DNA sequence: GATTTTCGTGTTACCGGTAACATAATAAAT
DNA sequence: ATTTATTATGTTACCGGTAACACGAAAATC
């Protein structure tokens, strides 16, 4: 007894034409005679016609949609990137299919299979670490792929982002230049970018003859992890005079803990974060941070992807969007 | 010259069977003889077969996907809700199609059309304010709809959330009970929930014979807007002794501004937020806030939606997930 | 050994748009 | 007035899975 949703045929029946004519009328109204046109539009309105992409998707294997895989949606970094992507895809008439995989390559594989099963025309990936089957699927799908948030490694096809190693190196160098000697790196989780930042940190420390120290937490990033890591710094590395945090959440959490413990920032302790989130920029003192152009990265990635979907050759393998070192008030 | 992606027929050709047998083999391996089964799996592996949902979507008009419309992805509130939704849909094998519409009903209409054109089996909406065409589309699509984040108004079909009016009333009442008399409401943007909270705020104030005052900002919510609003409070309403903020971002921004101005919190100024975000819970003093069960709401909404997609009658029109008043250290 | 059941596989048709081609009607050109 | 171009509409086939049904062969039952 359930009514199924109206089709072109339903409209055609109402006006005494074929669905082909209706199809034409809806897509290019002036190829249809005026009287009929009006009746078709009225009928479409009456039955409440909703376009259906399924046939298109099946017959042309083009969906006018692109897949976006991010590790986490609650991570502000990727939320910003998505906004940037959509700023480009939406006006272009492309639909975004989002998935997140919680930093797990196995889940990424599942999500990717799902996206591809919907015949997305291209995908944007946020990691370099893919399962063999993921790589295989991308290959046989034969669609353009853009990787984001890293320009350090050779991309599958094309990447848009910034150099995490260099950014970390620059920030830590700035800290050292300002007289810090015992700078500790605070890391959470073990994703690739965390490690790349550690690499940059190490390079900077070693370039100045200083000994690098990293404190890891296996938990996911949060303010409280930042606080907990700072506690560890105080207990296990009491002569630390600066911390470089893998992101702003950790940095802000550490800052709060400094406040609670009466540690003067930046007097006794310099703090630097990564990404330049609102919270760090709004607090006083302003948090030193590597400001990454997340929305711009999303936009550029979408632009590069759509260009290739439309058949243009890739402009460049690696598109570096750079970053800005904000020294704020905590160095 | 581009190779198209492999189909069941390609596998069938390789093993000398029909695509029907291959289809069966992949979905129910033990209905196919052992020898053939092995050859099919090998061939599938070889050609790199990727499942294709398009035919299913076309012939059965069921996509095993649900549409989720949220006003904003960068808003932590909705990011949390989405995580909750996915926690339920992912194990159930449903795919999530996300869209955001920037608090604009017109954009919501576009996004909704897009979702429906992909034949989603159900939708989760985050607002009550829909265009007539949106309502019409939902009607003709004939799919289950669940609205989230509000239980105050009568839902289209079913809603999952909490009562914004009552929550605001409770929080403001708590402030008054602790001796605050000049409580100002800080609002951003003019979405429905902001107004509902204002309503609750007014009711609480009036119930105690106090005069409600609202300060609006038309900008989108951010820490800096919170700071700017607090500045207005100080200038235009100098005898204010408490602020109730429409969300935690504004509250934290206002708190930072108090710090900068040397206003003692909570001594001179009580501050309360809404939603109980990490940042407020991590700072010292802990921010008073209405803690909303966002993930639980997402999960319950997904559960209710899937149940109805699978033909069960709705358990209840309105599912109230409640909230918790956290008085923290800023009251 | 004849009948029935089970099992493995094949055949056909369908979903709903639209590209490609065909056709009828009218207008323009010669 | 005849040919040619133009316009408006119709016909057919297709995309890739799978439900529904058909069928032959082997296994089980009597």
Coordinates of C-alpha atoms in Angstrom, one line a residue, chain A residues 3-6 45-55 57-58 63-65 73-74 76 79-80 82-83 86 90 95-100 107 110-111 113-119 133 136-137 139-141 220 222-224 252 256 259-260 278-279 282-284, chain B residues 3-6 45-55 57-58 63-65 73-74 76 79-80 82-83 86 90 95-100 107 110-111 113-119 133 136-137 139-141 220 222-224 252 256 259-260 278-279 282-284:
Chain A
X3 CA 3.1 4.8 -2.6
X4 CA 6.5 4.8 -4.4
X5 CA 8.1 8.1 -5.2
X6 CA 7.0 9.7 -8.5
X45 CA 5.0 20.2 -9.1
X46 CA 1.7 18.3 -8.5
X47 CA 3.2 14.9 -8.1
X48 CA 6.1 16.3 -6.1
X49 CA 8.8 15.0 -8.4
X50 CA 12.3 14.5 -6.9
X51 CA 15.2 14.0 -9.2
X52 CA 16.8 10.5 -9.0
X53 CA 20.5 10.1 -9.5
X54 CA 20.4 6.3 -9.5
X55 CA 19.9 5.8 -13.2
X57 CA 24.9 6.7 -11.7
X58 CA 24.3 3.3 -13.2
X63 CA 27.8 10.4 -9.8
X64 CA 28.8 14.0 -9.6
X65 CA 29.9 13.3 -6.1
X73 CA 35.1 14.6 12.2
X74 CA 35.3 16.0 15.7
X76 CA 38.5 20.8 14.2
X79 CA 36.1 20.1 10.0
X80 CA 37.9 23.2 8.6
X82 CA 35.8 20.0 4.8
X83 CA 34.4 23.5 4.9
X86 CA 32.7 22.2 0.1
X90 CA 29.2 23.0 -3.8
X95 CA 28.0 16.3 -3.8
X96 CA 30.3 15.5 -0.9
X97 CA 30.3 12.0 0.6
X98 CA 32.1 12.1 3.9
X99 CA 33.5 9.3 5.9
X100 CA 35.7 9.1 8.9
X107 CA 38.4 1.2 8.8
X110 CA 35.9 -0.2 4.7
X111 CA 35.0 3.4 4.2
X113 CA 35.0 0.6 -0.4
X114 CA 31.7 2.1 0.7
X115 CA 32.5 5.4 -1.1
X116 CA 33.6 3.6 -4.3
X117 CA 30.5 1.5 -4.3
X118 CA 28.6 4.7 -4.7
X119 CA 30.7 5.5 -7.8
X133 CA 43.5 -3.6 -0.7
X136 CA 44.2 -1.9 -5.1
X137 CA 40.7 -0.5 -5.0
X139 CA 43.8 1.6 -8.8
X140 CA 41.0 -0.4 -10.3
X141 CA 38.5 2.3 -9.6
X220 CA 43.4 10.7 21.6
X222 CA 42.3 16.5 24.3
X223 CA 42.9 19.3 26.8
X224 CA 43.1 16.8 29.6
X252 CA 46.0 24.7 25.8
X256 CA 45.8 25.4 31.9
X259 CA 48.1 28.1 35.5
X260 CA 46.9 25.6 38.1
X278 CA 40.5 29.7 17.7
X279 CA 40.9 28.8 21.3
X282 CA 41.5 33.9 21.8
X283 CA 43.2 33.3 25.1
X284 CA 45.6 35.6 26.9
Chain B
X3 CA 39.6 0.9 -18.6
X4 CA 36.2 0.8 -16.8
X5 CA 35.9 -0.7 -13.5
X6 CA 35.3 -4.5 -13.3
X45 CA 40.7 -10.7 -6.4
X46 CA 42.5 -10.6 -9.7
X47 CA 40.3 -8.1 -11.4
X48 CA 40.0 -6.0 -8.3
X49 CA 36.3 -6.1 -8.1
X50 CA 34.6 -3.3 -6.2
X51 CA 30.9 -3.7 -5.2
X52 CA 28.6 -1.4 -7.0
X53 CA 25.5 -0.1 -5.2
X54 CA 24.1 1.7 -8.2
X55 CA 22.0 -1.2 -9.6
X57 CA 19.8 1.7 -5.6
X58 CA 18.0 1.8 -8.9
X63 CA 20.3 2.5 -0.7
X64 CA 21.2 1.4 2.7
X65 CA 22.2 4.9 3.4
X73 CA 30.2 20.7 10.7
X74 CA 32.6 22.9 12.5
X76 CA 31.4 20.7 17.9
X79 CA 30.2 16.7 15.2
X80 CA 29.5 14.9 18.4
X82 CA 27.3 12.6 14.1
X83 CA 29.8 10.4 15.9
X86 CA 27.6 6.7 13.1
X90 CA 28.0 1.8 11.0
X95 CA 26.1 4.5 5.1
X96 CA 25.9 8.1 6.3
X97 CA 25.4 10.9 3.8
X98 CA 26.2 14.2 5.5
X99 CA 25.3 17.7 4.4
X100 CA 25.5 21.0 6.1
X107 CA 20.4 25.7 1.5
X110 CA 19.1 22.1 -1.8
X111 CA 21.0 19.7 0.4
X113 CA 17.1 17.5 -2.6
X114 CA 20.6 16.2 -3.1
X115 CA 20.2 13.6 -0.4
X116 CA 16.9 12.4 -1.7
X117 CA 18.2 12.2 -5.2
X118 CA 20.6 9.5 -3.8
X119 CA 17.6 7.6 -2.5
X133 CA 9.3 22.6 -0.8
X136 CA 6.8 18.6 0.2
X137 CA 9.9 16.6 -0.7
X139 CA 6.3 13.9 2.1
X140 CA 6.5 12.5 -1.4
X141 CA 9.8 10.8 -0.6
X220 CA 28.5 33.2 14.3
X222 CA 33.1 32.1 18.6
X223 CA 35.4 32.9 21.5
X224 CA 35.9 36.5 20.2
X252 CA 34.7 30.8 27.4
X256 CA 38.8 35.2 28.9
X259 CA 40.4 37.6 33.0
X260 CA 41.9 40.4 30.9
X278 CA 35.7 19.9 26.7
X279 CA 37.3 23.3 26.9
X282 CA 39.2 21.5 31.3
X283 CA 39.7 25.0 32.4
X284 CA 40.0 26.2 35.9

